[in-house]
JSON list of C-alpha atoms in Angstrom, two decimals:
[
{"chain": "X", "resi": 16, "resn": "MET", "atom": "CA", "xyz": [0.00, 0.00, -0.01]},
{"chain": "X", "resi": 17, "resn": "PRO", "atom": "CA", "xyz": [1.57, 3.36, -1.00]},
{"chain": "X", "resi": 18, "resn": "ALA", "atom": "CA", "xyz": [2.31, 5.87, 1.73]},
{"chain": "X", "resi": 19, "resn": "PRO", "atom": "CA", "xyz": [-0.22, 8.73, 2.01]},
{"chain": "X", "resi": 20, "resn": "ARG", "atom": "CA", "xyz": [0.73, 11.61, -0.27]},
{"chain": "X", "resi": 21, "resn": "PHE", "atom": "CA", "xyz": [0.81, 15.23, 0.90]},
{"chain": "X", "resi": 22, "resn": "ILE", "atom": "CA", "xyz": [1.22, 18.64, -0.75]},
{"chain": "X", "resi": 23, "resn": "PHE", "atom": "CA", "xyz": [3.15, 21.62, 0.60]},
{"chain": "X", "resi": 24, "resn": "ARG", "atom": "CA", "xyz": [2.65, 25.34, 0.07]},
{"chain": "X", "resi": 25, "resn": "MET", "atom": "CA", "xyz": [5.58, 27.52, 1.20]},
{"chain": "X", "resi": 26, "resn": "THR", "atom": "CA", "xyz": [4.93, 31.12, 2.24]},
{"chain": "X", "resi": 27, "resn": "HIS", "atom": "CA", "xyz": [6.34, 33.89, 4.45]},
{"chain": "X", "resi": 28, "resn": "TYR", "atom": "CA", "xyz": [4.93, 33.63, 7.96]},
{"chain": "X", "resi": 29, "resn": "LEU", "atom": "CA", "xyz": [3.65, 37.23, 7.95]},
{"chain": "X", "resi": 30, "resn": "ASP", "atom": "CA", "xyz": [1.28, 36.39, 5.09]},
{"chain": "X", "resi": 31, "resn": "CYS", "atom": "CA", "xyz": [-0.59, 33.96, 7.35]},
{"chain": "X", "resi": 32, "resn": "ALA", "atom": "CA", "xyz": [-2.59, 36.83, 8.84]},
{"chain": "X", "resi": 33, "resn": "ARG", "atom": "CA", "xyz": [-4.13, 37.55, 5.43]},
{"chain": "X", "resi": 34, "resn": "PHE", "atom": "CA", "xyz": [-4.90, 33.88, 4.78]},
{"chain": "X", "resi": 35, "resn": "PHE", "atom": "CA", "xyz": [-6.53, 33.51, 8.21]},
{"chain": "X", "resi": 36, "resn": "ALA", "atom": "CA", "xyz": [-8.66, 36.61, 7.64]},
{"chain": "X", "resi": 37, "resn": "ASP", "atom": "CA", "xyz": [-9.82, 35.33, 4.23]},
{"chain": "X", "resi": 38, "resn": "GLU", "atom": "CA", "xyz": [-9.99, 31.68, 5.41]},
{"chain": "X", "resi": 39, "resn": "GLN", "atom": "CA", "xyz": [-8.40, 30.65, 2.13]},
{"chain": "X", "resi": 40, "resn": "ILE", "atom": "CA", "xyz": [-5.24, 30.93, 0.03]},
{"chain": "X", "resi": 41, "resn": "ARG", "atom": "CA", "xyz": [-5.87, 32.53, -3.36]},
{"chain": "X", "resi": 42, "resn": "SER", "atom": "CA", "xyz": [-4.03, 32.28, -6.65]},
{"chain": "X", "resi": 43, "resn": "LYS", "atom": "CA", "xyz": [-1.77, 35.06, -7.88]},
{"chain": "X", "resi": 44, "resn": "ASN", "atom": "CA", "xyz": [-4.27, 35.91, -10.63]},
{"chain": "X", "resi": 45, "resn": "HIS", "atom": "CA", "xyz": [-7.35, 35.85, -8.41]},
{"chain": "X", "resi": 46, "resn": "ASP", "atom": "CA", "xyz": [-9.68, 38.83, -8.94]},
{"chain": "X", "resi": 47, "resn": "LYS", "atom": "CA", "xyz": [-9.43, 39.50, -5.19]},
{"chain": "X", "resi": 48, "resn": "SER", "atom": "CA", "xyz": [-5.73, 38.76, -4.94]},
{"chain": "X", "resi": 49, "resn": "GLN", "atom": "CA", "xyz": [-3.91, 38.64, -1.64]},
{"chain": "X", "resi": 50, "resn": "LEU", "atom": "CA", "xyz": [-0.93, 40.98, -1.40]},
{"chain": "X", "resi": 51, "resn": "CYS", "atom": "CA", "xyz": [1.88, 38.80, -0.09]},
{"chain": "X", "resi": 52, "resn": "HIS", "atom": "CA", "xyz": [5.64, 38.70, 0.25]},
{"chain": "X", "resi": 53, "resn": "GLN", "atom": "CA", "xyz": [7.30, 37.52, -2.94]},
{"chain": "X", "resi": 54, "resn": "THR", "atom": "CA", "xyz": [10.21, 35.08, -2.78]},
{"chain": "X", "resi": 55, "resn": "SER", "atom": "CA", "xyz": [10.72, 33.91, -6.33]},
{"chain": "X", "resi": 56, "resn": "TYR", "atom": "CA", "xyz": [12.35, 34.69, -9.65]},
{"chain": "X", "resi": 57, "resn": "ALA", "atom": "CA", "xyz": [10.18, 37.38, -11.26]},
{"chain": "X", "resi": 58, "resn": "SER", "atom": "CA", "xyz": [10.83, 36.25, -14.83]},
{"chain": "X", "resi": 59, "resn": "ILE", "atom": "CA", "xyz": [9.60, 32.71, -14.12]},
{"chain": "X", "resi": 60, "resn": "VAL", "atom": "CA", "xyz": [6.58, 33.96, -12.16]},
{"chain": "X", "resi": 61, "resn": "ASN", "atom": "CA", "xyz": [5.60, 36.28, -15.03]},
{"chain": "X", "resi": 62, "resn": "ARG", "atom": "CA", "xyz": [5.82, 33.44, -17.58]},
{"chain": "X", "resi": 63, "resn": "ARG", "atom": "CA", "xyz": [3.68, 31.23, -15.36]},
{"chain": "X", "resi": 64, "resn": "GLY", "atom": "CA", "xyz": [1.03, 33.94, -15.78]},
{"chain": "X", "resi": 65, "resn": "THR", "atom": "CA", "xyz": [1.21, 33.90, -19.57]},
{"chain": "X", "resi": 66, "resn": "ASP", "atom": "CA", "xyz": [3.22, 31.14, -21.30]},
{"chain": "X", "resi": 67, "resn": "PHE", "atom": "CA", "xyz": [2.62, 28.14, -19.04]},
{"chain": "X", "resi": 68, "resn": "ARG", "atom": "CA", "xyz": [-0.93, 26.75, -18.98]},
{"chain": "X", "resi": 69, "resn": "THR", "atom": "CA", "xyz": [-2.94, 23.81, -17.78]},
{"chain": "X", "resi": 70, "resn": "PRO", "atom": "CA", "xyz": [-5.03, 21.59, -20.11]},
{"chain": "X", "resi": 71, "resn": "CYS", "atom": "CA", "xyz": [-8.14, 23.70, -19.43]},
{"chain": "X", "resi": 72, "resn": "GLY", "atom": "CA", "xyz": [-6.37, 26.69, -20.98]},
{"chain": "X", "resi": 73, "resn": "ARG", "atom": "CA", "xyz": [-5.86, 28.56, -17.71]},
{"chain": "X", "resi": 74, "resn": "ALA", "atom": "CA", "xyz": [-2.50, 30.03, -16.75]},
{"chain": "X", "resi": 75, "resn": "VAL", "atom": "CA", "xyz": [-0.51, 28.33, -14.03]},
{"chain": "X", "resi": 76, "resn": "ASN", "atom": "CA", "xyz": [-0.84, 31.52, -12.00]},
{"chain": "X", "resi": 77, "resn": "ASP", "atom": "CA", "xyz": [-4.63, 31.04, -12.00]},
{"chain": "X", "resi": 78, "resn": "HIS", "atom": "CA", "xyz": [-3.90, 28.25, -9.54]},
{"chain": "X", "resi": 79, "resn": "VAL", "atom": "CA", "xyz": [-2.48, 27.90, -6.03]},
{"chain": "X", "resi": 80, "resn": "ALA", "atom": "CA", "xyz": [0.67, 25.85, -6.55]},
{"chain": "X", "resi": 81, "resn": "PHE", "atom": "CA", "xyz": [1.95, 23.10, -4.23]},
{"chain": "X", "resi": 82, "resn": "TYR", "atom": "CA", "xyz": [4.84, 20.67, -4.28]},
{"chain": "X", "resi": 83, "resn": "PHE", "atom": "CA", "xyz": [4.93, 17.10, -3.03]},
{"chain": "X", "resi": 84, "resn": "SER", "atom": "CA", "xyz": [7.53, 17.65, -0.33]},
{"chain": "X", "resi": 85, "resn": "PRO", "atom": "CA", "xyz": [9.02, 20.53, 1.67]},
{"chain": "X", "resi": 86, "resn": "LEU", "atom": "CA", "xyz": [12.58, 19.75, 0.50]},
{"chain": "X", "resi": 87, "resn": "THR", "atom": "CA", "xyz": [12.72, 21.21, -3.00]},
{"chain": "X", "resi": 88, "resn": "SER", "atom": "CA", "xyz": [15.34, 22.90, -5.14]},
{"chain": "X", "resi": 89, "resn": "MET", "atom": "CA", "xyz": [13.47, 26.20, -4.60]},
{"chain": "X", "resi": 90, "resn": "ALA", "atom": "CA", "xyz": [13.65, 25.83, -0.82]},
{"chain": "X", "resi": 91, "resn": "TYR", "atom": "CA", "xyz": [17.34, 25.01, -1.12]},
{"chain": "X", "resi": 92, "resn": "THR", "atom": "CA", "xyz": [18.17, 28.07, -3.22]},
{"chain": "X", "resi": 93, "resn": "ILE", "atom": "CA", "xyz": [16.34, 30.27, -0.71]},
{"chain": "X", "resi": 94, "resn": "HIS", "atom": "CA", "xyz": [18.33, 28.58, 2.07]},
{"chain": "X", "resi": 95, "resn": "MET", "atom": "CA", "xyz": [21.55, 29.44, 0.19]},
{"chain": "X", "resi": 96, "resn": "GLY", "atom": "CA", "xyz": [20.58, 33.13, 0.06]},
{"chain": "X", "resi": 97, "resn": "ASN", "atom": "CA", "xyz": [20.06, 33.32, -3.68]},
{"chain": "X", "resi": 98, "resn": "VAL", "atom": "CA", "xyz": [16.52, 34.77, -3.81]},
{"chain": "X", "resi": 99, "resn": "ASP", "atom": "CA", "xyz": [15.30, 38.29, -3.02]},
{"chain": "X", "resi": 100, "resn": "LEU", "atom": "CA", "xyz": [12.50, 38.96, -0.56]},
{"chain": "X", "resi": 101, "resn": "VAL", "atom": "CA", "xyz": [10.01, 41.61, -1.72]},
{"chain": "X", "resi": 102, "resn": "ASP", "atom": "CA", "xyz": [7.34, 42.81, 0.71]},
{"chain": "X", "resi": 103, "resn": "PRO", "atom": "CA", "xyz": [3.65, 43.36, -0.26]},
{"chain": "X", "resi": 104, "resn": "THR", "atom": "CA", "xyz": [4.34, 47.01, -1.15]},
{"chain": "X", "resi": 105, "resn": "GLY", "atom": "CA", "xyz": [7.01, 45.97, -3.67]},
{"chain": "X", "resi": 106, "resn": "ALA", "atom": "CA", "xyz": [9.96, 47.03, -1.51]},
{"chain": "X", "resi": 107, "resn": "LEU", "atom": "CA", "xyz": [13.07, 44.88, -1.52]},
{"chain": "X", "resi": 108, "resn": "GLN", "atom": "CA", "xyz": [13.82, 43.49, 1.95]},
{"chain": "X", "resi": 109, "resn": "GLY", "atom": "CA", "xyz": [17.14, 41.85, 1.14]},
{"chain": "X", "resi": 110, "resn": "LYS", "atom": "CA", "xyz": [17.65, 38.14, 0.66]},
{"chain": "X", "resi": 111, "resn": "ALA", "atom": "CA", "xyz": [14.96, 35.70, 1.72]},
{"chain": "X", "resi": 112, "resn": "THR", "atom": "CA", "xyz": [15.66, 33.10, 4.40]},
{"chain": "X", "resi": 113, "resn": "MET", "atom": "CA", "xyz": [13.97, 29.79, 5.11]},
{"chain": "X", "resi": 114, "resn": "ASP", "atom": "CA", "xyz": [13.83, 30.77, 8.78]},
{"chain": "X", "resi": 115, "resn": "ASP", "atom": "CA", "xyz": [10.78, 32.93, 8.04]},
{"chain": "X", "resi": 116, "resn": "ARG", "atom": "CA", "xyz": [9.03, 30.40, 5.79]},
{"chain": "X", "resi": 117, "resn": "VAL", "atom": "CA", "xyz": [6.12, 28.20, 6.81]},
{"chain": "X", "resi": 118, "resn": "PHE", "atom": "CA", "xyz": [4.41, 25.32, 5.03]},
{"chain": "X", "resi": 119, "resn": "PHE", "atom": "CA", "xyz": [0.69, 24.74, 4.68]},
{"chain": "X", "resi": 120, "resn": "VAL", "atom": "CA", "xyz": [0.26, 20.95, 4.35]},
{"chain": "X", "resi": 121, "resn": "ALA", "atom": "CA", "xyz": [-2.71, 19.01, 2.95]},
{"chain": "X", "resi": 122, "resn": "GLY", "atom": "CA", "xyz": [-3.37, 15.35, 2.26]},
{"chain": "X", "resi": 123, "resn": "VAL", "atom": "CA", "xyz": [-3.91, 14.56, -1.41]},
{"chain": "X", "resi": 124, "resn": "HIS", "atom": "CA", "xyz": [-6.68, 12.08, -0.55]},
{"chain": "X", "resi": 125, "resn": "LYS", "atom": "CA", "xyz": [-8.93, 14.97, 0.50]},
{"chain": "X", "resi": 126, "resn": "PHE", "atom": "CA", "xyz": [-9.22, 16.10, -3.11]},
{"chain": "X", "resi": 127, "resn": "ALA", "atom": "CA", "xyz": [-10.76, 12.84, -4.30]},
{"chain": "X", "resi": 128, "resn": "ASN", "atom": "CA", "xyz": [-14.20, 13.88, -3.00]},
{"chain": "X", "resi": 129, "resn": "SER", "atom": "CA", "xyz": [-13.72, 17.63, -3.32]},
{"chain": "X", "resi": 130, "resn": "VAL", "atom": "CA", "xyz": [-15.46, 20.00, -5.73]},
{"chain": "X", "resi": 131, "resn": "LEU", "atom": "CA", "xyz": [-12.23, 22.00, -6.07]},
{"chain": "X", "resi": 132, "resn": "PRO", "atom": "CA", "xyz": [-10.83, 21.92, -9.61]},
{"chain": "X", "resi": 133, "resn": "PHE", "atom": "CA", "xyz": [-7.20, 20.87, -9.69]},
{"chain": "X", "resi": 134, "resn": "TRP", "atom": "CA", "xyz": [-4.38, 19.40, -11.77]},
{"chain": "X", "resi": 135, "resn": "PHE", "atom": "CA", "xyz": [-1.15, 17.69, -10.90]},
{"chain": "X", "resi": 136, "resn": "SER", "atom": "CA", "xyz": [1.94, 17.43, -13.08]},
{"chain": "X", "resi": 137, "resn": "ASP", "atom": "CA", "xyz": [4.83, 14.99, -13.46]},
{"chain": "X", "resi": 138, "resn": "ILE", "atom": "CA", "xyz": [7.52, 17.73, -13.58]},
{"chain": "X", "resi": 139, "resn": "ALA", "atom": "CA", "xyz": [7.80, 21.45, -12.82]},
{"chain": "X", "resi": 140, "resn": "CYS", "atom": "CA", "xyz": [5.07, 23.39, -14.59]},
{"chain": "X", "resi": 141, "resn": "ASN", "atom": "CA", "xyz": [7.53, 25.93, -16.01]},
{"chain": "X", "resi": 142, "resn": "SER", "atom": "CA", "xyz": [9.32, 23.19, -17.95]},
{"chain": "X", "resi": 143, "resn": "GLN", "atom": "CA", "xyz": [9.34, 23.36, -21.73]},
{"chain": "X", "resi": 144, "resn": "SER", "atom": "CA", "xyz": [11.33, 20.53, -23.23]},
{"chain": "X", "resi": 145, "resn": "PRO", "atom": "CA", "xyz": [9.54, 18.31, -22.64]},
{"chain": "X", "resi": 146, "resn": "PRO", "atom": "CA", "xyz": [6.49, 20.10, -21.26]},
{"chain": "X", "resi": 147, "resn": "PRO", "atom": "CA", "xyz": [4.75, 18.72, -18.17]},
{"chain": "X", "resi": 148, "resn": "ARG", "atom": "CA", "xyz": [2.01, 16.11, -18.43]},
{"chain": "X", "resi": 149, "resn": "PHE", "atom": "CA", "xyz": [-1.11, 16.87, -16.42]},
{"chain": "X", "resi": 150, "resn": "GLU", "atom": "CA", "xyz": [-3.69, 14.67, -14.70]},
{"chain": "X", "resi": 151, "resn": "SER", "atom": "CA", "xyz": [-6.76, 15.42, -12.57]},
{"chain": "X", "resi": 152, "resn": "ASP", "atom": "CA", "xyz": [-7.70, 11.94, -11.34]},
{"chain": "X", "resi": 153, "resn": "VAL", "atom": "CA", "xyz": [-6.32, 11.39, -7.82]},
{"chain": "X", "resi": 154, "resn": "SER", "atom": "CA", "xyz": [-6.50, 7.63, -8.33]},
{"chain": "X", "resi": 155, "resn": "LYS", "atom": "CA", "xyz": [-3.74, 7.97, -10.96]},
{"chain": "X", "resi": 156, "resn": "ILE", "atom": "CA", "xyz": [-1.31, 9.92, -8.81]},
{"chain": "X", "resi": 157, "resn": "GLU", "atom": "CA", "xyz": [0.83, 6.91, -7.94]},
{"chain": "X", "resi": 158, "resn": "THR", "atom": "CA", "xyz": [1.71, 6.31, -11.59]},
{"chain": "X", "resi": 159, "resn": "HIS", "atom": "CA", "xyz": [1.76, 9.92, -12.81]},
{"chain": "X", "resi": 160, "resn": "VAL", "atom": "CA", "xyz": [4.40, 11.21, -10.36]},
{"chain": "X", "resi": 161, "resn": "ASP", "atom": "CA", "xyz": [7.84, 9.54, -10.19]},
{"chain": "X", "resi": 162, "resn": "TRP", "atom": "CA", "xyz": [7.59, 8.62, -6.51]},
{"chain": "X", "resi": 163, "resn": "GLY", "atom": "CA", "xyz": [10.75, 6.51, -6.77]},
{"chain": "X", "resi": 164, "resn": "LEU", "atom": "CA", "xyz": [12.67, 9.79, -6.52]},
{"chain": "X", "resi": 165, "resn": "PHE", "atom": "CA", "xyz": [10.76, 10.79, -3.39]},
{"chain": "X", "resi": 166, "resn": "ASP", "atom": "CA", "xyz": [10.79, 7.38, -1.68]},
{"chain": "X", "resi": 167, "resn": "ASP", "atom": "CA", "xyz": [14.49, 6.59, -2.28]},
{"chain": "X", "resi": 168, "resn": "GLY", "atom": "CA", "xyz": [15.94, 6.18, 1.21]},
{"chain": "X", "resi": 169, "resn": "TYR", "atom": "CA", "xyz": [17.87, 8.77, 3.28]},
{"chain": "X", "resi": 170, "resn": "TYR", "atom": "CA", "xyz": [14.58, 10.21, 4.53]},
{"chain": "X", "resi": 171, "resn": "ALA", "atom": "CA", "xyz": [13.98, 13.55, 6.23]},
{"chain": "X", "resi": 172, "resn": "ALA", "atom": "CA", "xyz": [11.05, 15.87, 6.96]},
{"chain": "X", "resi": 173, "resn": "ASP", "atom": "CA", "xyz": [8.65, 13.33, 8.44]},
{"chain": "X", "resi": 174, "resn": "ILE", "atom": "CA", "xyz": [5.52, 14.62, 10.16]},
{"chain": "X", "resi": 175, "resn": "PRO", "atom": "CA", "xyz": [4.13, 11.65, 12.15]},
{"chain": "X", "resi": 176, "resn": "GLU", "atom": "CA", "xyz": [1.25, 13.71, 13.54]},
{"chain": "X", "resi": 177, "resn": "ILE", "atom": "CA", "xyz": [-0.45, 13.64, 10.11]},
{"chain": "X", "resi": 178, "resn": "GLY", "atom": "CA", "xyz": [1.01, 10.41, 8.73]},
{"chain": "X", "resi": 179, "resn": "TYR", "atom": "CA", "xyz": [3.67, 11.95, 6.45]},
{"chain": "X", "resi": 180, "resn": "THR", "atom": "CA", "xyz": [6.66, 9.61, 6.39]},
{"chain": "X", "resi": 181, "resn": "GLY", "atom": "CA", "xyz": [9.10, 12.07, 4.86]},
{"chain": "X", "resi": 182, "resn": "VAL", "atom": "CA", "xyz": [11.05, 12.36, 1.63]},
{"chain": "X", "resi": 183, "resn": "THR", "atom": "CA", "xyz": [14.50, 11.51, 0.31]},
{"chain": "X", "resi": 184, "resn": "LYS", "atom": "CA", "xyz": [16.60, 14.54, 1.17]},
{"chain": "X", "resi": 185, "resn": "PHE", "atom": "CA", "xyz": [18.65, 14.40, -2.07]},
{"chain": "X", "resi": 186, "resn": "PHE", "atom": "CA", "xyz": [17.16, 15.92, -5.24]},
{"chain": "X", "resi": 187, "resn": "ALA", "atom": "CA", "xyz": [20.03, 17.14, -7.44]},
{"chain": "X", "resi": 188, "resn": "ASN", "atom": "CA", "xyz": [20.60, 15.75, -10.94]},
{"chain": "X", "resi": 189, "resn": "ARG", "atom": "CA", "xyz": [23.35, 13.17, -11.44]},
{"chain": "X", "resi": 190, "resn": "ASP", "atom": "CA", "xyz": [24.62, 11.35, -14.52]},
{"chain": "X", "resi": 191, "resn": "ASP", "atom": "CA", "xyz": [24.61, 7.97, -12.79]},
{"chain": "X", "resi": 192, "resn": "PRO", "atom": "CA", "xyz": [22.29, 6.23, -12.29]},
{"chain": "X", "resi": 193, "resn": "PRO", "atom": "CA", "xyz": [20.31, 7.43, -15.34]},
{"chain": "X", "resi": 194, "resn": "ARG", "atom": "CA", "xyz": [17.06, 7.83, -13.36]},
{"chain": "X", "resi": 195, "resn": "TYR", "atom": "CA", "xyz": [18.70, 10.76, -11.54]},
{"chain": "X", "resi": 196, "resn": "GLN", "atom": "CA", "xyz": [19.46, 12.69, -14.72]},
{"chain": "X", "resi": 197, "resn": "ASP", "atom": "CA", "xyz": [16.18, 14.68, -14.56]},
{"chain": "X", "resi": 198, "resn": "ARG", "atom": "CA", "xyz": [15.63, 14.42, -10.79]},
{"chain": "X", "resi": 199, "resn": "VAL", "atom": "CA", "xyz": [15.37, 18.16, -10.15]},
{"chain": "X", "resi": 200, "resn": "ARG", "atom": "CA", "xyz": [12.39, 18.70, -12.43]},
{"chain": "X", "resi": 201, "resn": "LYS", "atom": "CA", "xyz": [10.62, 15.51, -11.34]},
{"chain": "X", "resi": 202, "resn": "ARG", "atom": "CA", "xyz": [10.98, 16.43, -7.69]},
{"chain": "X", "resi": 203, "resn": "MET", "atom": "CA", "xyz": [9.38, 19.78, -8.56]},
{"chain": "X", "resi": 204, "resn": "ALA", "atom": "CA", "xyz": [6.17, 18.14, -9.82]},
{"chain": "X", "resi": 205, "resn": "GLU", "atom": "CA", "xyz": [3.25, 20.37, -8.87]},
{"chain": "X", "resi": 206, "resn": "PHE", "atom": "CA", "xyz": [-0.29, 20.14, -7.54]},
{"chain": "X", "resi": 207, "resn": "LEU", "atom": "CA", "xyz": [-2.38, 23.08, -8.75]},
{"chain": "X", "resi": 208, "resn": "VAL", "atom": "CA", "xyz": [-5.70, 24.12, -7.19]},
{"chain": "X", "resi": 209, "resn": "ARG", "atom": "CA", "xyz": [-7.60, 26.56, -9.39]},
{"chain": "X", "resi": 210, "resn": "ASP", "atom": "CA", "xyz": [-8.49, 30.02, -8.01]},
{"chain": "X", "resi": 211, "resn": "ALA", "atom": "CA", "xyz": [-8.38, 29.35, -4.25]},
{"chain": "X", "resi": 212, "resn": "ILE", "atom": "CA", "xyz": [-8.18, 26.67, -1.59]},
{"chain": "X", "resi": 213, "resn": "PRO", "atom": "CA", "xyz": [-10.06, 26.93, 1.75]},
{"chain": "X", "resi": 214, "resn": "LEU", "atom": "CA", "xyz": [-7.92, 26.56, 4.85]},
{"chain": "X", "resi": 215, "resn": "SER", "atom": "CA", "xyz": [-10.23, 23.75, 6.00]},
{"chain": "X", "resi": 216, "resn": "MET", "atom": "CA", "xyz": [-8.44, 21.52, 3.45]},
{"chain": "X", "resi": 217, "resn": "PHE", "atom": "CA", "xyz": [-5.16, 21.68, 5.35]},
{"chain": "X", "resi": 218, "resn": "ASP", "atom": "CA", "xyz": [-3.90, 19.25, 7.98]},
{"chain": "X", "resi": 219, "resn": "CYS", "atom": "CA", "xyz": [-1.37, 21.54, 9.64]},
{"chain": "X", "resi": 220, "resn": "ILE", "atom": "CA", "xyz": [1.08, 24.42, 9.32]},
{"chain": "X", "resi": 221, "resn": "ILE", "atom": "CA", "xyz": [4.81, 23.69, 9.73]},
{"chain": "X", "resi": 222, "resn": "THR", "atom": "CA", "xyz": [7.32, 26.17, 11.14]},
{"chain": "X", "resi": 223, "resn": "LYS", "atom": "CA", "xyz": [11.07, 26.02, 11.72]},
{"chain": "X", "resi": 224, "resn": "THR", "atom": "CA", "xyz": [11.16, 27.54, 15.21]},
{"chain": "X", "resi": 225, "resn": "ASP", "atom": "CA", "xyz": [9.04, 27.92, 18.32]},
{"chain": "X", "resi": 226, "resn": "TRP", "atom": "CA", "xyz": [9.10, 31.70, 17.84]},
{"chain": "X", "resi": 227, "resn": "ILE", "atom": "CA", "xyz": [7.52, 31.54, 14.37]},
{"chain": "X", "resi": 228, "resn": "LYS", "atom": "CA", "xyz": [5.00, 29.01, 15.69]},
{"chain": "X", "resi": 229, "resn": "ALA", "atom": "CA", "xyz": [3.98, 31.48, 18.41]},
{"chain": "X", "resi": 230, "resn": "GLN", "atom": "CA", "xyz": [3.62, 34.29, 15.84]},
{"chain": "X", "resi": 231, "resn": "VAL", "atom": "CA", "xyz": [1.43, 32.16, 13.58]},
{"chain": "X", "resi": 232, "resn": "GLU", "atom": "CA", "xyz": [-0.76, 30.99, 16.47]},
{"chain": "X", "resi": 233, "resn": "SER", "atom": "CA", "xyz": [-1.17, 34.60, 17.59]},
{"chain": "X", "resi": 234, "resn": "MET", "atom": "CA", "xyz": [-2.37, 35.59, 14.09]},
{"chain": "X", "resi": 235, "resn": "MET", "atom": "CA", "xyz": [-4.77, 32.68, 14.08]},
{"chain": "X", "resi": 236, "resn": "HIS", "atom": "CA", "xyz": [-6.28, 33.64, 17.46]},
{"chain": "X", "resi": 237, "resn": "ALA", "atom": "CA", "xyz": [-9.84, 35.00, 17.24]},
{"chain": "X", "resi": 238, "resn": "THR", "atom": "CA", "xyz": [-10.26, 33.89, 13.61]},
{"chain": "X", "resi": 239, "resn": "GLY", "atom": "CA", "xyz": [-12.42, 31.05, 12.35]},
{"chain": "X", "resi": 240, "resn": "VAL", "atom": "CA", "xyz": [-9.30, 29.02, 11.53]},
{"chain": "X", "resi": 241, "resn": "ASP", "atom": "CA", "xyz": [-8.15, 26.21, 13.79]},
{"chain": "X", "resi": 242, "resn": "LEU", "atom": "CA", "xyz": [-5.11, 24.41, 12.36]},
{"chain": "X", "resi": 243, "resn": "PRO", "atom": "CA", "xyz": [-2.34, 22.63, 14.28]},
{"chain": "X", "resi": 244, "resn": "VAL", "atom": "CA", "xyz": [0.96, 24.51, 14.09]},
{"chain": "X", "resi": 245, "resn": "LEU", "atom": "CA", "xyz": [3.92, 22.14, 14.38]},
{"chain": "X", "resi": 246, "resn": "VAL", "atom": "CA", "xyz": [7.62, 22.90, 14.74]},
{"chain": "X", "resi": 247, "resn": "LYS", "atom": "CA", "xyz": [9.50, 20.56, 12.38]},
{"chain": "X", "resi": 248, "resn": "ARG", "atom": "CA", "xyz": [13.16, 21.50, 11.92]},
{"chain": "X", "resi": 249, "resn": "GLY", "atom": "CA", "xyz": [13.62, 18.46, 9.65]},
{"chain": "X", "resi": 250, "resn": "CYS", "atom": "CA", "xyz": [11.38, 20.03, 6.98]},
{"chain": "X", "resi": 251, "resn": "TYR", "atom": "CA", "xyz": [14.08, 22.69, 6.41]},
{"chain": "X", "resi": 252, "resn": "PHE", "atom": "CA", "xyz": [17.63, 22.64, 5.07]}
]
């Protein structure tokens, strides 16, 4: 029996207040968009709003994007200090750090009986040659995603409270064995929820430190949101 699959949405902890107030996370292109901190490469983000599309003809940025683990090449490059942090007003705040990042985590099985429209890909959605293949049937997720690169030993980032058994901590491409030659893109396979996802779909929020956990719980106080906030250092580089 395959291990339960989970999806992870990484965001700056200060943006949680907006999500709690709205009781949902919205896509970048939503008509009532949420002004958030930006930690990404602007050129790629812009192309995800125009060039890269799902089979229904909608731009990738019409969806809330998730990855299938917290340990991704994007998280690593943030950890290495290679990505700028831009606040909601557009002001540069220096280099981003994973210390301030949190993960919203949801079980994939919840989408089987959901009315939310979604897609999942086999590689990063901003890939071109070859382009990603998309699927929307949760029952096919075990064959559509190359889980052999996720479930390959040397595990980290487990979250036993929700049944997540972790992921292989290595993701870089290697010439040998051949199955590692495209490992980066395959480990960046995405789960896209169109327009918005209600916070009721999530199992928990993950933080790196007790201090960030306390900040997130303080923001959540007196809202209609009630999600466990767990400190999991192993979900970070």
